[in-house]
Amino acid sequence: MPLDSSTYALAHLRVDGRRWKELRRIHGQMSTQAAADGSSYFEMGNTKIICTVLGPRQPTKSGGRDQSREAIIEVEIGVAGFSGMDRKKRSRNDKRTQEMQYTISSAFASTVFTSQYPHSTITIVLHVLSQDGALLAACINAATLALIDAGVPMQDYIAACTTGSTASYASNDEDADPLLDLNGMEELELPFLTMGTSGGEDKVNVLVMETRIQMPRLEAMVSVGLDGCKQVRNILDGIVREHGKKLLSSR
Amino acid sequence: MTSLKRSYASSTTPSTTLSSKTYLRTLRSGKVQKVVRELYLRQDIPCSSQLCSTCIDLAPAGFHGKQDPPVLSATPAGTTQYPQGHYLVPDTNAFLTAMDLFEAEDAARDVIVLQTVLEEVKNRSLPLYHRLIALTKNEGKRFYVFFNDFRLETYVTREAGESINDRNDRAVRKACSWYGSHLQDAVKARQSARCPAVVMLSDDRENLRKAKEDGLIASGLQDYVSGLPDADRLLDMVAASRDQRATRDEKAKMVYPEYMSMSAMLTGVKAGSLHQGTFSVSPYNYLEGTVHVPAFDRPLIIQGRENSNRAVSGDIVVLEVLPKDQWKAPSSKVIEEDDLTKNENAENEDESAEGVVTEKERRALQEEVKRAHGKVAEGKPQPTAKVVGVIKRNWRQYVGHVDKDSVRSEAKQSRAQQTVFLIPMDKRIPKIKVRTRQAGDLLGKRVLVTIDSWDRDSRYPVGHFIRSLGELETKGAETEALLLEWDVQYRPFPKSVLDCLPAEGHDWKVPADTADPGWKGRRDLRDLLVCSIDPPGCVDIDDALHAKLLPNGNFEVGVHIADVSHFVKPNNAMDKEASLRGTTVYLVDKRIDMLPMLLGTDLCSLKPYVERYAFSVLWELDQNADIVNATFTKSVIRSREAFSYERAQLRIDDQSQQDELTQGMRHLMMLSKKLRAKRMAAGALNLASPEVRIEAESETSDPVDVKTKQLLDTNQLVEEFMLLANISVAGKNYSAFPQTALLRRHAAPPKTNFEELANQLKVKKNLELRSDSSKALADSLDTCTDPSDPFFNTLVRILATRCMMSAEYFCSGTQAYPEFRHYGLASEIYTHFTSPIRRYADLEAHRQLAAAIDYEPLDASLQSKSKLEAVCKNINVRHRNAQMAGRASVEYYVGQALKGRVLTEDGFVMRIFSNGFVVFVPRFGIEGLIRLRDLGGGKEVESVFDAEEYSLSFGERKVELFEKLKVRIEDEAEEGTGKRKIKLSLV
């Protein structure tokens, strides 16, 4: 039985040795699959995602002509059976997966200039290779990179991260510190929320919380989350710029 | 295709380096998981010594900007070995074997607890881990947790082929060497001369050797403690080290069979070939234990030491049922440990080549078996079993005294270490072998010890001494002993708890201004004629009552309960302490409060003539005492008078009193009688337990006499309305919180519980006891009378009470509605609401009710089923322990009251064994065993035991069950121990 999150109070150190406001190691690459219109590979700690973007293109679905004046963003998430601690196959109709798909789709609908592509579909396909917390946040970040790689015009990056609180809901500890970027073990034990912002920290595109938390603690979590999203945005920006440099020099 | 390979070099922040660890873990289900976790190694974890100036800037700050000050003192204490002062770095074994030493007030300060060690302690023993965490929070002890596995310099990777233990030992050594050099640098920077030594404490020879090789300062536990002042006392707190155990292993032979492996046991239990349950030892026969297992109605019997295989009462064990030819009836003989094994030698037990079962024990058992085969007595033989393994030890600290005979007489003044036997107060616990250097001092004292281990080669468990409570039979020592024995938290409230009290202290008053926030949502009931009725001298007044006649002929009745939840807010230190204590414990001369005095006896207490906050339940009752409606409200009341039961009774009976208050009380009395009649008709039980009151001399509080408690109508008056309030509140809370209401239930007893008693009544008195329902039981109990003896009915009720299940608190989401039933009260739903000053359950019910009436939002802890279940579990245990402690206290005082007196009293035979019988003396509420051997002046008397007729004949005398006889009561100091005991004998 390794130590759990209850030892945070002893020395302000989390289960993996981080402080409360530190992100995990973030690593990303773009254009990883030549065949796709846009693709990326993204890691937040041990959460690893491959993302490919198809489109914008004509809707492939048969039946009923699409009359919409805006592009539709479709999201497909495939969770690999080996990605978690236990080998488990998630079905396509898994409710959690569906909810994540919906969240990602509506988040990007607000930042992609969808009106430029009437009667078309943009498909974001996400493959989860490994899960260790912040799954939704990592998916959003990976999709941002892949969309940029595909050259889809959008207002800004959506950068996402999770924030939590050091004490569980029931322990009702007022001095609980907010935590940035929870890993899988912390997510199991602590209340947390996922947020995604664009434009630095001006606009919150995604805010999802499934656990309970006392109101007074929420404010601190949100402010730490905004700050975390800003950091993530800078990292994403760095990845994009580096990729751009490489493209230019190879020409 | 672009490579997905990544480099570890690119890390997020410059101060951390990434590493990862991978390990396997086995789940309880047998599944193996591979866990991969990241590790961020950093260089900003402070050493936390006040000597070090570089680490001060490193001290981490949380979100709220609070920084932890350095923990370790700049001038730690020195010893003879380390005159320059020292910091201790214990390894895991040191904590496992000597936690009591580290907890000792005056030893082991400035301790560095390594993360590696903390983790290992957690793996090995959760209770010890919690004690260690508590120590790190104790500021005076200066324990610092150093996260060595997160610091770059001290992180150690496991090498190929290295065992995890070796890796951890290496991590400890590395941390020690880092601390050593780090401190030297710090001292150099300060230019002071004195550099404290960093002492690694270990019990592992190999680890010590390697540490010495690396040039570290390291010491074995024993060696280290020997260098401390007061070493003798402290040494006793260290459990026998592995070294000593190892050397003994070689020559000792195994006296107990080996346990099965954990996985084999779990598979066996799952498959149904083995059984799991809690081991409990018969209080009359220490060689016989019983275990209730789900597979059988009746408990399995475990006979003899070999079969019980080192299980101690309370352990969770796994059993294998023995073949049918070894089945037998439960023992009908009294066997006490000190009779049989009086002369054993604690020092060199392997010389007495008798193995695990001594010759005497074997003979005692043999007689049993013979009789079991001889005739089918007391029903059929029951399945017997043997213990094949222990799932969980439930060892605690035990209070007892040192067996005088086990101390070498010539050594009484010496300081040499010797092994002595400690005889626990609890008869079901075996003697404990304790090594001590202060045997002479400990003789005749109450001592606290703990069991460390029970190895296969030792006939008795091995333990170590914790502390002495004082002389045997002194009031202080005996009271503390029974508090410890029943795990009652009796220390004064810590400062953090007292800080939660209102700042005004005793001057706190209900605000005069009704616009004050305290008045928000409260009804002003100050003009009601409220009074309280309690036992004489009661200071923590929980409840008050009022009644008045309404114009429509109905009655308005109010029960007003102290509003404790106003003062005790959820989750503060006071609430946590109260939830831990669970209940106030009443001893004869002492009360151990759940809440601090200020609240319990003043601010919350509904004292007369002053205004107090209350939580009121108001009913409109019609002439038949049926509820027309009920309302619940927070309120302010002013009690007009605090009556004792007697005075209230006198006032009601005194027809010259015609004031409104007395009229109200008469209404209450009338209604309570109707309520009671209705309850009885519904099948509520009227049970009895022997209750006595100690009359004490007012000055010295020495007991002078014992009286049985008297019950007046006013007692029942209060009881009826409290029950009514509890039932109403239970219904309200349940409807508001169907999943998380805290309720109390009393399960119907299984039929088999009454079989024995019913049979006894049938055989001896030709009476029938039916137990199909509580109504049937109540009715048949009423018929169990003996015209010649009015007490006989009470006796039957006492015996019936013992067949009952005990009532318990539970969380409504964990049971189905039909299971909510309170059997004894014949109520569908019940909770405790009326005594929040002295019971934590009531406090929680108050909070739930306040939320149910929208007075305030419900705290999170009361919405979580798992949290509530934990609370229920704790208060159930505390409640039972408090009762036991109270009873033990009465017993002790009865003993003191009878000291030096010889009395002849009436007694009743409650139980018959083949070599003695148990007599109950109602006058003092005591139960005592009369053994034939004592009647015969030390020799066994020829006797005939008839188990079917429940009689025992010896000489010309024949004793039968339920027989009334005269007994002589005297007290007797036991020779071996100097312990006082009440002794009964036949006249």
PDB file of C-alpha atoms in Angstrom, chain B residues 297-410:
ATOM      1  CA  ASP B 297     -26.963 -21.573  13.423  1.00  0.00           C
ATOM      2  CA  ARG B 298     -25.068 -22.492  16.517  1.00  0.00           C
ATOM      3  CA  PRO B 299     -21.552 -21.359  17.214  1.00  0.00           C
ATOM      4  CA  LEU B 300     -18.634 -23.688  16.538  1.00  0.00           C
ATOM      5  CA  ILE B 301     -16.797 -24.783  19.636  1.00  0.00           C
ATOM      6  CA  ILE B 302     -13.038 -24.652  19.875  1.00  0.00           C
ATOM      7  CA  GLN B 303     -11.626 -26.684  22.674  1.00  0.00           C
ATOM      8  CA  GLY B 304      -8.196 -26.570  24.156  1.00  0.00           C
ATOM      9  CA  ARG B 305      -5.047 -24.673  23.460  1.00  0.00           C
ATOM     10  CA  GLU B 306      -3.929 -26.719  20.519  1.00  0.00           C
ATOM     11  CA  ASN B 307      -7.155 -26.202  18.638  1.00  0.00           C
ATOM     12  CA  SER B 308      -7.377 -22.540  19.420  1.00  0.00           C
ATOM     13  CA  ASN B 309      -3.831 -22.300  18.116  1.00  0.00           C
ATOM     14  CA  ARG B 310      -2.688 -18.932  19.459  1.00  0.00           C
ATOM     15  CA  ALA B 311      -5.947 -17.135  18.780  1.00  0.00           C
ATOM     16  CA  VAL B 312      -6.746 -14.471  21.356  1.00  0.00           C
ATOM     17  CA  SER B 313     -10.296 -13.447  22.163  1.00  0.00           C
ATOM     18  CA  GLY B 314     -11.417 -10.918  19.573  1.00  0.00           C
ATOM     19  CA  ASP B 315      -9.231 -12.102  16.692  1.00  0.00           C
ATOM     20  CA  ILE B 316     -10.803 -12.883  13.354  1.00  0.00           C
ATOM     21  CA  VAL B 317      -9.905 -16.484  12.676  1.00  0.00           C
ATOM     22  CA  VAL B 318     -10.353 -19.160  10.056  1.00  0.00           C
ATOM     23  CA  LEU B 319     -11.599 -22.543  11.242  1.00  0.00           C
ATOM     24  CA  GLU B 320     -11.698 -26.058  10.058  1.00  0.00           C
ATOM     25  CA  VAL B 321     -14.490 -28.237  11.417  1.00  0.00           C
ATOM     26  CA  LEU B 322     -13.247 -31.355  13.181  1.00  0.00           C
ATOM     27  CA  PRO B 323     -14.519 -34.845  12.318  1.00  0.00           C
ATOM     28  CA  LYS B 324     -17.821 -35.785  13.859  1.00  0.00           C
ATOM     29  CA  ASP B 325     -16.408 -38.171  16.441  1.00  0.00           C
ATOM     30  CA  GLN B 326     -14.724 -35.203  18.079  1.00  0.00           C
ATOM     31  CA  TRP B 327     -17.896 -33.156  18.374  1.00  0.00           C
ATOM     32  CA  LYS B 328     -19.138 -32.477  21.850  1.00  0.00           C
ATOM     33  CA  ALA B 329     -21.514 -30.528  24.019  1.00  0.00           C
ATOM     34  CA  PRO B 330     -20.415 -27.152  25.345  1.00  0.00           C
ATOM     35  CA  SER B 331     -18.498 -27.338  28.550  1.00  0.00           C
ATOM     36  CA  SER B 332     -20.386 -27.626  31.763  1.00  0.00           C
ATOM     37  CA  LYS B 333     -17.351 -27.073  33.863  1.00  0.00           C
ATOM     38  CA  VAL B 334     -15.610 -23.996  35.130  1.00  0.00           C
ATOM     39  CA  ILE B 335     -11.938 -23.853  34.327  1.00  0.00           C
ATOM     40  CA  GLU B 336      -9.875 -20.886  35.300  1.00  0.00           C
ATOM     41  CA  GLU B 337      -6.420 -20.330  34.029  1.00  0.00           C
ATOM     42  CA  ASP B 338      -4.656 -19.507  37.256  1.00  0.00           C
ATOM     43  CA  ASP B 339      -5.903 -22.698  38.881  1.00  0.00           C
ATOM     44  CA  LEU B 340      -4.315 -24.960  36.346  1.00  0.00           C
ATOM     45  CA  THR B 341      -1.149 -23.227  35.387  1.00  0.00           C
ATOM     46  CA  LYS B 342      -0.232 -21.548  38.604  1.00  0.00           C
ATOM     47  CA  ASN B 343       3.196 -23.044  38.855  1.00  0.00           C
ATOM     48  CA  GLU B 344       4.484 -22.563  35.392  1.00  0.00           C
ATOM     49  CA  ASN B 345       7.755 -20.858  34.992  1.00  0.00           C
ATOM     50  CA  ALA B 346       7.871 -17.906  32.680  1.00  0.00           C
ATOM     51  CA  GLU B 347      11.635 -17.888  32.422  1.00  0.00           C
ATOM     52  CA  ASN B 348      12.436 -21.273  30.946  1.00  0.00           C
ATOM     53  CA  GLU B 349       9.349 -22.806  29.585  1.00  0.00           C
ATOM     54  CA  ASP B 350      11.076 -25.236  27.295  1.00  0.00           C
ATOM     55  CA  GLU B 351      12.363 -27.138  30.273  1.00  0.00           C
ATOM     56  CA  SER B 352       8.933 -28.228  31.253  1.00  0.00           C
ATOM     57  CA  ALA B 353       8.754 -30.784  28.511  1.00  0.00           C
ATOM     58  CA  GLU B 354       5.017 -30.944  28.377  1.00  0.00           C
ATOM     59  CA  GLY B 355       4.427 -29.240  25.109  1.00  0.00           C
ATOM     60  CA  VAL B 356       1.594 -26.923  24.531  1.00  0.00           C
ATOM     61  CA  VAL B 357      -0.954 -28.557  26.763  1.00  0.00           C
ATOM     62  CA  THR B 358       0.089 -29.060  30.336  1.00  0.00           C
ATOM     63  CA  GLU B 359      -0.749 -32.301  32.027  1.00  0.00           C
ATOM     64  CA  LYS B 360      -3.361 -30.639  34.194  1.00  0.00           C
ATOM     65  CA  GLU B 361      -5.055 -28.995  31.287  1.00  0.00           C
ATOM     66  CA  ARG B 362      -5.122 -32.260  29.458  1.00  0.00           C
ATOM     67  CA  ARG B 363      -6.758 -33.967  32.376  1.00  0.00           C
ATOM     68  CA  ALA B 364      -9.372 -31.246  32.645  1.00  0.00           C
ATOM     69  CA  LEU B 365     -10.210 -31.640  29.005  1.00  0.00           C
ATOM     70  CA  GLN B 366     -10.229 -35.406  29.195  1.00  0.00           C
ATOM     71  CA  GLU B 367     -12.925 -35.399  31.826  1.00  0.00           C
ATOM     72  CA  GLU B 368     -14.968 -33.166  29.604  1.00  0.00           C
ATOM     73  CA  VAL B 369     -14.740 -35.425  26.626  1.00  0.00           C
ATOM     74  CA  LYS B 370     -15.554 -38.493  28.655  1.00  0.00           C
ATOM     75  CA  ARG B 371     -18.719 -36.970  29.880  1.00  0.00           C
ATOM     76  CA  ALA B 372     -19.694 -35.758  26.461  1.00  0.00           C
ATOM     77  CA  HIS B 373     -19.456 -39.301  25.215  1.00  0.00           C
ATOM     78  CA  GLY B 374     -21.027 -40.837  28.261  1.00  0.00           C
ATOM     79  CA  LYS B 375     -24.459 -39.458  27.708  1.00  0.00           C
ATOM     80  CA  VAL B 376     -26.084 -37.035  25.423  1.00  0.00           C
ATOM     81  CA  ALA B 377     -26.378 -34.113  27.729  1.00  0.00           C
ATOM     82  CA  GLU B 378     -27.983 -30.762  27.154  1.00  0.00           C
ATOM     83  CA  GLY B 379     -29.014 -31.578  23.668  1.00  0.00           C
ATOM     84  CA  LYS B 380     -26.798 -32.975  20.956  1.00  0.00           C
ATOM     85  CA  PRO B 381     -23.066 -32.711  20.700  1.00  0.00           C
ATOM     86  CA  GLN B 382     -22.124 -29.629  18.774  1.00  0.00           C
ATOM     87  CA  PRO B 383     -19.599 -29.303  16.007  1.00  0.00           C
ATOM     88  CA  THR B 384     -16.120 -28.476  17.161  1.00  0.00           C
ATOM     89  CA  ALA B 385     -13.398 -26.885  15.112  1.00  0.00           C
ATOM     90  CA  LYS B 386      -9.782 -25.896  15.159  1.00  0.00           C
ATOM     91  CA  VAL B 387      -8.158 -22.640  14.199  1.00  0.00           C
ATOM     92  CA  VAL B 388      -6.057 -22.934  11.082  1.00  0.00           C
ATOM     93  CA  GLY B 389      -5.157 -19.304  10.689  1.00  0.00           C
ATOM     94  CA  VAL B 390      -5.768 -15.760  11.801  1.00  0.00           C
ATOM     95  CA  ILE B 391      -7.078 -13.191   9.347  1.00  0.00           C
ATOM     96  CA  LYS B 392      -6.754 -10.244  11.634  1.00  0.00           C
ATOM     97  CA  ARG B 393      -5.387  -9.834  15.114  1.00  0.00           C
ATOM     98  CA  ASN B 394      -7.404  -7.559  17.296  1.00  0.00           C
ATOM     99  CA  TRP B 395      -4.812  -7.158  19.969  1.00  0.00           C
ATOM    100  CA  ARG B 396      -5.052  -4.061  22.042  1.00  0.00           C
ATOM    101  CA  GLN B 397      -3.425  -2.877  25.213  1.00  0.00           C
ATOM    102  CA  TYR B 398      -4.251  -4.979  28.221  1.00  0.00           C
ATOM    103  CA  VAL B 399      -4.376  -4.065  31.875  1.00  0.00           C
ATOM    104  CA  GLY B 400      -3.281  -6.624  34.367  1.00  0.00           C
ATOM    105  CA  HIS B 401      -0.944  -7.430  37.183  1.00  0.00           C
ATOM    106  CA  VAL B 402       2.320  -9.288  37.427  1.00  0.00           C
ATOM    107  CA  ASP B 403       2.013 -12.834  38.640  1.00  0.00           C
ATOM    108  CA  LYS B 404       3.917 -12.888  41.889  1.00  0.00           C
ATOM    109  CA  ASP B 405       4.970 -16.474  41.506  1.00  0.00           C
ATOM    110  CA  SER B 406       6.584 -15.882  38.162  1.00  0.00           C
ATOM    111  CA  VAL B 407       9.046 -13.415  39.625  1.00  0.00           C
ATOM    112  CA  ARG B 408      12.239 -15.023  40.853  1.00  0.00           C
ATOM    113  CA  SER B 409      12.110 -14.346  44.540  1.00  0.00           C
ATOM    114  CA  GLU B 410      15.780 -13.627  44.984  1.00  0.00           C
TER     115      GLU B 410
END
